[in-house]
mmCIF file of C-alpha atoms in Angstrom:
data_model
loop_
_atom_site.group_PDB
_atom_site.id
_atom_site.type_symbol
_atom_site.label_atom_id
_atom_site.label_comp_id
_atom_site.label_asym_id
_atom_site.label_seq_id
_atom_site.Cartn_x
_atom_site.Cartn_y
_atom_site.Cartn_z
ATOM 1 C CA UNK A 15 0.000 0.000 0.000
ATOM 2 C CA UNK A 16 1.298 3.446 -0.840
ATOM 3 C CA UNK A 17 2.492 5.568 2.044
ATOM 4 C CA UNK A 18 -0.050 8.358 2.622
ATOM 5 C CA UNK A 19 2.681 10.562 4.056
ATOM 6 C CA UNK A 20 4.489 10.596 0.731
ATOM 7 C CA UNK A 21 2.137 13.397 -0.260
ATOM 8 C CA UNK A 22 2.017 16.769 1.436
ATOM 9 C CA UNK A 23 -1.043 17.509 3.501
ATOM 10 C CA UNK A 24 -4.113 19.134 2.067
ATOM 11 C CA UNK A 25 -2.782 20.540 -1.222
ATOM 12 C CA UNK A 26 -4.456 23.498 -2.828
ATOM 13 C CA UNK A 27 -3.847 23.227 -6.557
ATOM 14 C CA UNK A 28 -3.584 26.349 -8.677
ATOM 15 C CA UNK A 29 -6.841 27.144 -10.391
ATOM 16 C CA UNK A 30 -6.431 27.093 -14.161
ATOM 17 C CA UNK A 31 -8.596 29.535 -16.103
ATOM 18 C CA UNK A 32 -10.880 30.227 -13.127
ATOM 19 C CA UNK A 33 -13.828 31.239 -15.291
ATOM 20 C CA UNK A 34 -16.381 30.109 -12.738
ATOM 21 C CA UNK A 35 -16.594 31.762 -9.334
ATOM 22 C CA UNK A 36 -16.895 28.375 -7.606
ATOM 23 C CA UNK A 37 -13.240 27.695 -8.350
ATOM 24 C CA UNK A 38 -11.773 31.068 -7.465
ATOM 25 C CA UNK A 39 -12.340 31.578 -3.751
ATOM 26 C CA UNK A 40 -11.701 29.275 -0.784
ATOM 27 C CA UNK A 41 -14.701 27.286 0.428
ATOM 28 C CA UNK A 42 -15.595 28.491 3.910
ATOM 29 C CA UNK A 43 -16.485 25.782 6.423
ATOM 30 C CA UNK A 44 -19.653 25.951 8.514
ATOM 31 C CA UNK A 45 -18.496 25.400 12.103
ATOM 32 C CA UNK A 46 -22.099 25.048 13.288
ATOM 33 C CA UNK A 47 -22.972 22.210 10.906
ATOM 34 C CA UNK A 48 -24.492 19.051 12.323
ATOM 35 C CA UNK A 49 -23.817 15.927 10.319
ATOM 36 C CA UNK A 50 -26.145 13.443 12.001
ATOM 37 C CA UNK A 51 -28.866 14.203 9.466
ATOM 38 C CA UNK A 52 -26.693 12.618 6.793
ATOM 39 C CA UNK A 53 -26.092 9.314 8.564
ATOM 40 C CA UNK A 54 -26.456 6.250 6.379
ATOM 41 C CA UNK A 55 -30.062 5.109 6.667
ATOM 42 C CA UNK A 56 -29.898 2.843 3.635
ATOM 43 C CA UNK A 57 -31.819 5.251 1.435
ATOM 44 C CA UNK A 58 -30.702 6.792 -1.826
ATOM 45 C CA UNK A 59 -31.785 9.975 -3.577
ATOM 46 C CA UNK A 60 -30.971 8.509 -6.972
ATOM 47 C CA UNK A 61 -33.587 6.922 -9.170
ATOM 48 C CA UNK A 62 -33.315 3.406 -10.504
ATOM 49 C CA UNK A 63 -33.122 2.633 -14.199
ATOM 50 C CA UNK A 64 -34.243 -0.361 -16.168
ATOM 51 C CA UNK A 65 -31.639 -2.952 -17.070
ATOM 52 C CA UNK A 66 -30.886 -4.473 -20.426
ATOM 53 C CA UNK A 67 -32.124 -8.001 -21.106
ATOM 54 C CA UNK A 68 -30.347 -10.795 -19.268
ATOM 55 C CA UNK A 69 -29.146 -12.268 -22.566
ATOM 56 C CA UNK A 70 -26.337 -9.699 -22.762
ATOM 57 C CA UNK A 71 -25.575 -9.591 -19.048
ATOM 58 C CA UNK A 72 -22.738 -11.965 -18.408
ATOM 59 C CA UNK A 73 -22.490 -11.346 -14.712
ATOM 60 C CA UNK A 74 -20.288 -12.433 -11.866
ATOM 61 C CA UNK A 75 -19.951 -11.431 -8.238
ATOM 62 C CA UNK A 76 -16.812 -10.377 -6.420
ATOM 63 C CA UNK A 77 -16.409 -8.732 -3.014
ATOM 64 C CA UNK A 78 -20.188 -8.677 -2.758
ATOM 65 C CA UNK A 79 -20.694 -6.607 -5.943
ATOM 66 C CA UNK A 80 -21.950 -7.570 -9.405
ATOM 67 C CA UNK A 81 -19.757 -6.998 -12.473
ATOM 68 C CA UNK A 82 -19.920 -7.629 -16.212
ATOM 69 C CA UNK A 83 -17.538 -10.466 -16.996
ATOM 70 C CA UNK A 84 -16.677 -9.215 -20.490
ATOM 71 C CA UNK A 85 -15.725 -5.699 -19.426
ATOM 72 C CA UNK A 86 -13.538 -6.903 -16.550
ATOM 73 C CA UNK A 87 -11.926 -10.005 -18.016
ATOM 74 C CA UNK A 88 -10.892 -8.441 -21.337
ATOM 75 C CA UNK A 89 -7.909 -6.477 -20.086
ATOM 76 C CA UNK A 90 -9.673 -5.051 -17.011
ATOM 77 C CA UNK A 91 -11.078 -2.282 -19.182
ATOM 78 C CA UNK A 92 -13.979 -1.473 -16.869
ATOM 79 C CA UNK A 93 -13.497 -2.204 -13.161
ATOM 80 C CA UNK A 94 -16.661 -0.591 -11.831
ATOM 81 C CA UNK A 95 -19.653 -2.733 -10.799
ATOM 82 C CA UNK A 96 -22.852 -2.993 -12.824
ATOM 83 C CA UNK A 97 -25.484 -3.625 -10.164
ATOM 84 C CA UNK A 98 -28.458 -1.490 -9.187
ATOM 85 C CA UNK A 99 -26.417 0.250 -6.498
ATOM 86 C CA UNK A 100 -23.969 1.428 -9.152
ATOM 87 C CA UNK A 101 -26.707 2.457 -11.569
ATOM 88 C CA UNK A 102 -28.209 4.619 -8.842
ATOM 89 C CA UNK A 103 -24.797 6.169 -8.191
ATOM 90 C CA UNK A 104 -24.320 6.953 -11.895
ATOM 91 C CA UNK A 105 -27.700 8.688 -12.020
ATOM 92 C CA UNK A 106 -26.813 10.671 -8.904
ATOM 93 C CA UNK A 107 -23.558 11.684 -10.606
ATOM 94 C CA UNK A 108 -25.666 13.081 -13.445
ATOM 95 C CA UNK A 109 -27.662 15.058 -10.880
ATOM 96 C CA UNK A 110 -24.400 16.410 -9.481
ATOM 97 C CA UNK A 111 -23.435 17.633 -12.947
ATOM 98 C CA UNK A 112 -26.748 19.475 -13.181
ATOM 99 C CA UNK A 113 -26.101 21.089 -9.795
ATOM 100 C CA UNK A 114 -22.622 22.188 -10.863
ATOM 101 C CA UNK A 115 -23.911 23.673 -14.132
ATOM 102 C CA UNK A 116 -27.051 25.224 -12.597
ATOM 103 C CA UNK A 117 -29.356 22.862 -14.446
ATOM 104 C CA UNK A 118 -27.598 22.929 -17.816
ATOM 105 C CA UNK A 119 -26.545 19.730 -19.606
ATOM 106 C CA UNK A 120 -23.328 21.163 -21.029
ATOM 107 C CA UNK A 121 -21.016 24.163 -21.195
ATOM 108 C CA UNK A 122 -20.561 24.152 -24.972
ATOM 109 C CA UNK A 123 -22.498 26.987 -26.684
ATOM 110 C CA UNK A 124 -24.895 24.714 -28.557
ATOM 111 C CA UNK A 125 -27.520 26.439 -30.687
ATOM 112 C CA UNK A 126 -30.691 24.751 -31.883
ATOM 113 C CA UNK A 127 -30.726 20.990 -32.369
ATOM 114 C CA UNK A 128 -27.315 19.691 -33.496
ATOM 115 C CA UNK A 129 -28.131 16.974 -36.014
ATOM 116 C CA UNK A 130 -25.714 14.230 -34.923
ATOM 117 C CA UNK A 131 -24.597 13.953 -31.288
ATOM 118 C CA UNK A 132 -22.243 11.425 -29.683
ATOM 119 C CA UNK A 133 -22.265 10.837 -25.914
ATOM 120 C CA UNK A 134 -19.023 9.062 -24.929
ATOM 121 C CA UNK A 135 -19.201 7.094 -21.695
ATOM 122 C CA UNK A 136 -22.985 7.315 -21.584
ATOM 123 C CA UNK A 137 -23.301 5.204 -18.411
ATOM 124 C CA UNK A 138 -26.998 4.647 -17.738
ATOM 125 C CA UNK A 139 -27.779 6.822 -20.768
ATOM 126 C CA UNK A 140 -29.393 9.526 -18.675
ATOM 127 C CA UNK A 141 -27.491 12.437 -20.275
ATOM 128 C CA UNK A 142 -28.264 11.177 -23.792
ATOM 129 C CA UNK A 143 -31.944 10.770 -22.923
ATOM 130 C CA UNK A 144 -32.140 14.247 -21.387
ATOM 131 C CA UNK A 145 -30.386 15.800 -24.368
ATOM 132 C CA UNK A 146 -32.587 13.913 -26.832
ATOM 133 C CA UNK A 147 -35.711 15.034 -24.998
ATOM 134 C CA UNK A 148 -34.689 18.701 -25.063
ATOM 135 C CA UNK A 149 -33.417 18.489 -28.660
ATOM 136 C CA UNK A 150 -35.986 16.416 -30.608
ATOM 137 C CA UNK A 151 -34.288 17.342 -33.882
ATOM 138 C CA UNK A 152 -31.031 15.721 -32.796
ATOM 139 C CA UNK A 153 -29.980 12.105 -33.385
ATOM 140 C CA UNK A 154 -28.112 11.046 -30.242
ATOM 141 C CA UNK A 155 -25.837 8.005 -29.938
ATOM 142 C CA UNK A 156 -24.799 6.988 -26.431
ATOM 143 C CA UNK A 157 -21.805 4.641 -26.334
ATOM 144 C CA UNK A 158 -20.302 2.816 -23.374
ATOM 145 C CA UNK A 159 -18.210 -0.273 -22.779
ATOM 146 C CA UNK A 160 -20.662 -1.641 -20.200
ATOM 147 C CA UNK A 161 -24.299 -2.415 -21.168
ATOM 148 C CA UNK A 162 -25.869 -0.390 -18.368
ATOM 149 C CA UNK A 163 -28.389 1.474 -20.531
ATOM 150 C CA UNK A 164 -32.170 1.067 -20.382
ATOM 151 C CA UNK A 165 -34.083 -1.004 -22.932
ATOM 152 C CA UNK A 166 -36.532 1.869 -23.441
ATOM 153 C CA UNK A 167 -35.487 5.073 -25.168
ATOM 154 C CA UNK A 168 -36.704 8.032 -27.192
ATOM 155 C CA UNK A 169 -37.011 7.632 -30.974
ATOM 156 C CA UNK A 170 -34.021 9.939 -31.523
ATOM 157 C CA UNK A 171 -31.703 8.227 -28.988
ATOM 158 C CA UNK A 172 -29.864 4.941 -29.496
ATOM 159 C CA UNK A 173 -27.337 3.120 -27.331
ATOM 160 C CA UNK A 174 -24.298 1.157 -28.423
ATOM 161 C CA UNK A 175 -21.724 -0.859 -26.482
ATOM 162 C CA UNK A 176 -18.189 -0.410 -27.744
ATOM 163 C CA UNK A 177 -14.652 0.398 -26.655
ATOM 164 C CA UNK A 178 -13.881 4.085 -27.165
ATOM 165 C CA UNK A 179 -10.152 3.326 -27.366
ATOM 166 C CA UNK A 180 -10.576 1.181 -30.463
ATOM 167 C CA UNK A 181 -10.826 2.686 -33.950
ATOM 168 C CA UNK A 182 -14.128 4.486 -34.308
ATOM 169 C CA UNK A 183 -16.280 3.177 -37.151
ATOM 170 C CA UNK A 184 -18.459 6.279 -37.411
ATOM 171 C CA UNK A 185 -18.281 8.537 -40.456
ATOM 172 C CA UNK A 186 -15.556 11.174 -40.482
ATOM 173 C CA UNK A 187 -16.632 14.833 -40.104
ATOM 174 C CA UNK A 188 -20.013 13.582 -38.887
ATOM 175 C CA UNK A 189 -20.918 14.649 -35.350
ATOM 176 C CA UNK A 190 -22.144 18.172 -34.628
ATOM 177 C CA UNK A 191 -21.516 17.760 -30.889
ATOM 178 C CA UNK A 192 -19.370 15.224 -29.027
ATOM 179 C CA UNK A 193 -19.875 14.954 -25.274
ATOM 180 C CA UNK A 194 -17.485 12.967 -23.058
ATOM 181 C CA UNK A 195 -18.022 12.643 -19.319
ATOM 182 C CA UNK A 196 -16.250 10.668 -16.570
ATOM 183 C CA UNK A 197 -14.288 8.213 -18.718
ATOM 184 C CA UNK A 198 -10.945 9.097 -17.100
ATOM 185 C CA UNK A 199 -10.435 5.764 -15.358
ATOM 186 C CA UNK A 200 -10.657 3.894 -18.682
ATOM 187 C CA UNK A 201 -8.692 5.973 -21.212
ATOM 188 C CA UNK A 202 -5.018 5.057 -21.660
ATOM 189 C CA UNK A 203 -4.193 7.194 -24.685
ATOM 190 C CA UNK A 204 -5.742 10.648 -24.484
ATOM 191 C CA UNK A 205 -3.933 11.790 -27.638
ATOM 192 C CA UNK A 206 -5.602 9.039 -29.676
ATOM 193 C CA UNK A 207 -8.952 9.611 -27.980
ATOM 194 C CA UNK A 208 -9.075 13.355 -28.673
ATOM 195 C CA UNK A 209 -7.721 12.851 -32.204
ATOM 196 C CA UNK A 210 -10.602 10.500 -32.950
ATOM 197 C CA UNK A 211 -12.961 13.145 -31.595
ATOM 198 C CA UNK A 212 -11.446 15.636 -34.030
ATOM 199 C CA UNK A 213 -11.599 13.276 -37.012
ATOM 200 C CA UNK A 214 -15.253 12.401 -36.450
ATOM 201 C CA UNK A 215 -16.467 15.892 -35.508
ATOM 202 C CA UNK A 216 -18.046 17.960 -38.257
ATOM 203 C CA UNK A 217 -16.370 21.252 -39.216
ATOM 204 C CA UNK A 218 -17.523 23.875 -36.725
ATOM 205 C CA UNK A 219 -18.670 21.251 -34.197
ATOM 206 C CA UNK A 220 -18.022 21.510 -30.472
ATOM 207 C CA UNK A 221 -16.588 18.850 -28.184
ATOM 208 C CA UNK A 222 -16.835 18.835 -24.412
ATOM 209 C CA UNK A 223 -14.820 16.808 -21.915
ATOM 210 C CA UNK A 224 -15.873 16.618 -18.262
ATOM 211 C CA UNK A 225 -13.445 14.947 -15.835
ATOM 212 C CA UNK A 226 -12.418 15.286 -12.203
ATOM 213 C CA UNK A 227 -9.270 14.975 -10.115
ATOM 214 C CA UNK A 228 -8.827 11.363 -8.976
ATOM 215 C CA UNK A 229 -5.553 11.120 -7.036
ATOM 216 C CA UNK A 230 -5.602 14.342 -5.058
ATOM 217 C CA UNK A 231 -7.985 15.742 -2.502
ATOM 218 C CA UNK A 232 -7.718 19.483 -1.941
ATOM 219 C CA UNK A 233 -8.699 21.810 0.883
ATOM 220 C CA UNK A 234 -8.462 25.504 1.676
ATOM 221 C CA UNK A 235 -7.987 25.482 5.453
ATOM 222 C CA UNK A 236 -5.365 22.816 6.199
ATOM 223 C CA UNK A 237 -7.894 20.487 7.838
ATOM 224 C CA UNK A 238 -6.835 17.340 5.937
ATOM 225 C CA UNK A 239 -3.777 15.881 7.729
ATOM 226 C CA UNK A 240 -0.865 14.037 6.128
ATOM 227 C CA UNK A 241 -2.071 10.699 7.454
ATOM 228 C CA UNK A 242 -5.633 11.129 6.174
ATOM 229 C CA UNK A 243 -7.248 7.982 4.806
ATOM 230 C CA UNK A 244 -8.152 10.077 1.749
ATOM 231 C CA UNK A 245 -4.495 10.007 0.692
ATOM 232 C CA UNK A 246 -4.236 6.247 1.204
ATOM 233 C CA UNK A 247 -7.251 5.835 -1.066
ATOM 234 C CA UNK A 248 -6.034 8.249 -3.756
ATOM 235 C CA UNK A 249 -2.536 6.799 -3.841
ATOM 236 C CA UNK A 250 -3.763 3.217 -4.079
ATOM 237 C CA UNK A 251 -6.364 3.967 -6.728
ATOM 238 C CA UNK A 252 -3.911 5.862 -8.929
ATOM 239 C CA UNK A 253 -1.276 3.129 -8.487
ATOM 240 C CA UNK A 254 -3.804 0.439 -9.434
ATOM 241 C CA UNK A 255 -4.947 2.266 -12.565
ATOM 242 C CA UNK A 256 -1.340 2.889 -13.563
ATOM 243 C CA UNK A 257 -0.817 -0.895 -13.813
ATOM 244 C CA UNK A 258 -3.378 -0.757 -16.649
ATOM 245 C CA UNK A 259 -1.634 2.137 -18.364
ATOM 246 C CA UNK A 260 -4.134 4.726 -17.105
ATOM 247 C CA UNK A 261 -2.335 7.661 -15.463
ATOM 248 C CA UNK A 262 -4.850 9.799 -13.571
ATOM 249 C CA UNK A 263 -2.076 11.592 -11.648
ATOM 250 C CA UNK A 264 -1.569 14.056 -14.500
ATOM 251 C CA UNK A 265 -5.206 15.103 -14.766
ATOM 252 C CA UNK A 266 -5.761 18.859 -14.733
ATOM 253 C CA UNK A 267 -7.608 21.442 -16.750
ATOM 254 C CA UNK A 268 -4.440 22.229 -18.703
ATOM 255 C CA UNK A 269 -3.897 18.502 -19.397
ATOM 256 C CA UNK A 270 -7.228 18.154 -21.214
ATOM 257 C CA UNK A 271 -6.872 21.572 -22.857
ATOM 258 C CA UNK A 272 -3.498 20.603 -24.291
ATOM 259 C CA UNK A 273 -4.824 17.355 -25.741
ATOM 260 C CA UNK A 274 -7.744 19.086 -27.438
ATOM 261 C CA UNK A 275 -5.466 21.743 -28.902
ATOM 262 C CA UNK A 276 -2.921 19.186 -30.102
ATOM 263 C CA UNK A 277 -5.763 17.257 -31.775
ATOM 264 C CA UNK A 278 -6.619 20.392 -33.763
ATOM 265 C CA UNK A 279 -9.450 22.019 -31.818
ATOM 266 C CA UNK A 280 -9.515 25.805 -31.410
ATOM 267 C CA UNK A 281 -11.099 28.250 -28.958
ATOM 268 C CA UNK A 282 -10.455 25.736 -26.173
ATOM 269 C CA UNK A 283 -11.782 26.861 -22.788
ATOM 270 C CA UNK A 284 -11.460 25.347 -19.311
ATOM 271 C CA UNK A 285 -14.161 25.781 -16.662
ATOM 272 C CA UNK A 286 -13.064 24.695 -13.183
ATOM 273 C CA UNK A 287 -15.365 23.889 -10.258
ATOM 274 C CA UNK A 288 -14.766 22.855 -6.663
ATOM 275 C CA UNK A 289 -16.935 20.000 -5.381
ATOM 276 C CA UNK A 290 -16.867 19.619 -1.561
ATOM 277 C CA UNK A 291 -16.875 16.195 0.086
ATOM 278 C CA UNK A 292 -19.671 16.495 2.624
ATOM 279 C CA UNK A 293 -21.917 19.168 4.083
ATOM 280 C CA UNK A 294 -19.211 21.148 5.888
ATOM 281 C CA UNK A 295 -19.337 24.328 3.691
ATOM 282 C CA UNK A 296 -21.136 27.419 4.963
ATOM 283 C CA UNK A 297 -22.468 28.370 1.518
ATOM 284 C CA UNK A 298 -25.956 26.982 0.882
ATOM 285 C CA UNK A 299 -25.088 25.883 -2.666
ATOM 286 C CA UNK A 300 -21.815 24.253 -1.630
ATOM 287 C CA UNK A 301 -23.528 22.564 1.332
ATOM 288 C CA UNK A 302 -26.132 20.991 -0.957
ATOM 289 C CA UNK A 303 -23.459 20.084 -3.490
ATOM 290 C CA UNK A 304 -21.496 18.438 -0.687
ATOM 291 C CA UNK A 305 -24.537 16.455 0.414
ATOM 292 C CA UNK A 306 -25.021 15.139 -3.119
ATOM 293 C CA UNK A 307 -21.311 14.338 -3.339
ATOM 294 C CA UNK A 308 -21.512 12.434 -0.048
ATOM 295 C CA UNK A 309 -24.386 10.380 -1.417
ATOM 296 C CA UNK A 310 -22.332 9.566 -4.506
ATOM 297 C CA UNK A 311 -19.239 8.675 -2.495
ATOM 298 C CA UNK A 312 -21.197 6.467 -0.109
ATOM 299 C CA UNK A 313 -20.857 3.740 -2.728
ATOM 300 C CA UNK A 314 -18.403 5.526 -5.036
ATOM 301 C CA UNK A 315 -15.266 4.842 -2.995
ATOM 302 C CA UNK A 316 -16.003 1.130 -3.168
ATOM 303 C CA UNK A 317 -17.099 1.234 -6.807
ATOM 304 C CA UNK A 318 -13.845 2.783 -8.004
ATOM 305 C CA UNK A 319 -11.439 1.329 -5.484
ATOM 306 C CA UNK A 320 -12.447 -2.123 -4.280
ATOM 307 C CA UNK A 321 -11.736 -4.277 -7.326
ATOM 308 C CA UNK A 322 -8.868 -2.016 -8.399
ATOM 309 C CA UNK A 323 -7.066 -2.511 -5.088
ATOM 310 C CA UNK A 324 -7.824 -6.207 -4.614
ATOM 311 C CA UNK A 325 -7.200 -7.392 -8.195
ATOM 312 C CA UNK A 326 -4.465 -5.044 -9.335
ATOM 313 C CA UNK A 327 -2.542 -4.374 -6.114
ATOM 314 C CA UNK A 328 -3.371 -7.632 -4.306
ATOM 315 C CA UNK A 329 -4.518 -5.749 -1.229
ATOM 316 C CA UNK A 330 -6.646 -8.024 1.005
ATOM 317 C CA UNK A 331 -10.356 -7.365 0.677
ATOM 318 C CA UNK A 332 -10.825 -6.408 4.314
ATOM 319 C CA UNK A 333 -7.995 -3.860 4.102
ATOM 320 C CA UNK A 334 -9.280 -2.380 0.839
ATOM 321 C CA UNK A 335 -12.813 -2.211 2.175
ATOM 322 C CA UNK A 336 -11.497 -0.586 5.349
ATOM 323 C CA UNK A 337 -9.885 2.188 3.299
ATOM 324 C CA UNK A 338 -13.103 2.771 1.332
ATOM 325 C CA UNK A 339 -15.284 2.771 4.449
ATOM 326 C CA UNK A 340 -12.792 4.959 6.281
ATOM 327 C CA UNK A 341 -13.066 7.641 3.614
ATOM 328 C CA UNK A 342 -16.835 7.749 3.893
ATOM 329 C CA UNK A 343 -16.688 7.884 7.696
ATOM 330 C CA UNK A 344 -14.378 10.912 7.485
ATOM 331 C CA UNK A 345 -16.823 12.623 5.143
ATOM 332 C CA UNK A 346 -19.686 12.033 7.549
ATOM 333 C CA UNK A 347 -17.606 13.265 10.493
ATOM 334 C CA UNK A 348 -17.170 16.579 8.682
ATOM 335 C CA UNK A 349 -13.837 17.458 10.281
ATOM 336 C CA UNK A 350 -11.703 17.242 7.135
ATOM 337 C CA UNK A 351 -12.805 19.884 4.651
ATOM 338 C CA UNK A 352 -11.787 18.273 1.383
ATOM 339 C CA UNK A 353 -12.973 18.786 -2.160
ATOM 340 C CA UNK A 354 -12.100 17.735 -5.686
ATOM 341 C CA UNK A 355 -11.920 19.685 -8.926
ATOM 342 C CA UNK A 356 -14.378 19.074 -11.746
ATOM 343 C CA UNK A 357 -13.213 20.321 -15.144
ATOM 344 C CA UNK A 358 -15.342 21.115 -18.175
ATOM 345 C CA UNK A 359 -13.173 21.628 -21.243
ATOM 346 C CA UNK A 360 -14.720 22.666 -24.548
ATOM 347 C CA UNK A 361 -13.225 23.131 -28.001
ATOM 348 C CA UNK A 362 -14.372 23.765 -31.559
ATOM 349 C CA UNK A 363 -13.287 22.138 -34.778
ATOM 350 C CA UNK A 364 -12.323 24.790 -37.355
ATOM 351 C CA UNK A 365 -14.903 25.375 -40.073
ATOM 352 C CA UNK A 366 -12.447 24.571 -42.874
ATOM 353 C CA UNK A 367 -11.130 21.381 -41.279
ATOM 354 C CA UNK A 368 -11.914 18.286 -43.358
ATOM 355 C CA UNK A 369 -9.497 15.752 -41.885
#
């Protein structure tokens, strides 16, 4: 297990292109907050979604969670579970995105109904369905490695299961908007990924990447100590993913901006947001955001970390589960005022680009 003290306590990363006010100022803690209202009562604010037919669900159980055999066994491409608990968490993550963006589905300046839309890493398909509902003139394709999408859909929304790191078989210069959200734990080659976005985007089309910091936890008041369990979790998760060739340690707004620009996109902008872990902030919006984040992380620590640590680092299950549970307990205690960064990075393909 990585030594949590190898990382300095409570880093505050420089804010890159602090367009949004949520990323510019320190988050002030609410010293009068009571956290008992957020104790785990077994309930979830997220809604359930229908599952695909059992004929394409090759399932197995490990560490008490259900996984898709194909997505795990073929190179450990997708280590997250695929049970109802995870589907609820994915839908709650979509709700978090709406909270961050004040109810908007994207940051890209989309006008009208873009004809062809690609949603990369569609998850339960909830973003694609919302976008298709608001834009009835758009044809939306939601693609994901895991078949977690519902069997019902709108007439203008379809779902496909494929590996985004393989060669895309879509038409070149085809999509009028490409949306990519929370695929960071599965992408090994960001240069190839963003280049394929460029090749398959129509001239003048926008792309949007939404990712978050995965190794580091940040704070503004020094309340996260060097021996925090948060660091043990972040170090182990990043080490596990690195064994697959996925390096989340370099994630930043400038990292994604550089890859979009090198792929050929112009007018690239980075929007940076702070997302608190728990209800400790004084601000009403941050407090609610923290409550939603806590709900996500209640099962999210285990979803991301359990199989990664046990299979890839050979950490005993009880130790790995202890790290995951320890992180959630710290969030509920409310003493360590941590947060992560969520980046929205948008770019436009030049009008004259044809390759």
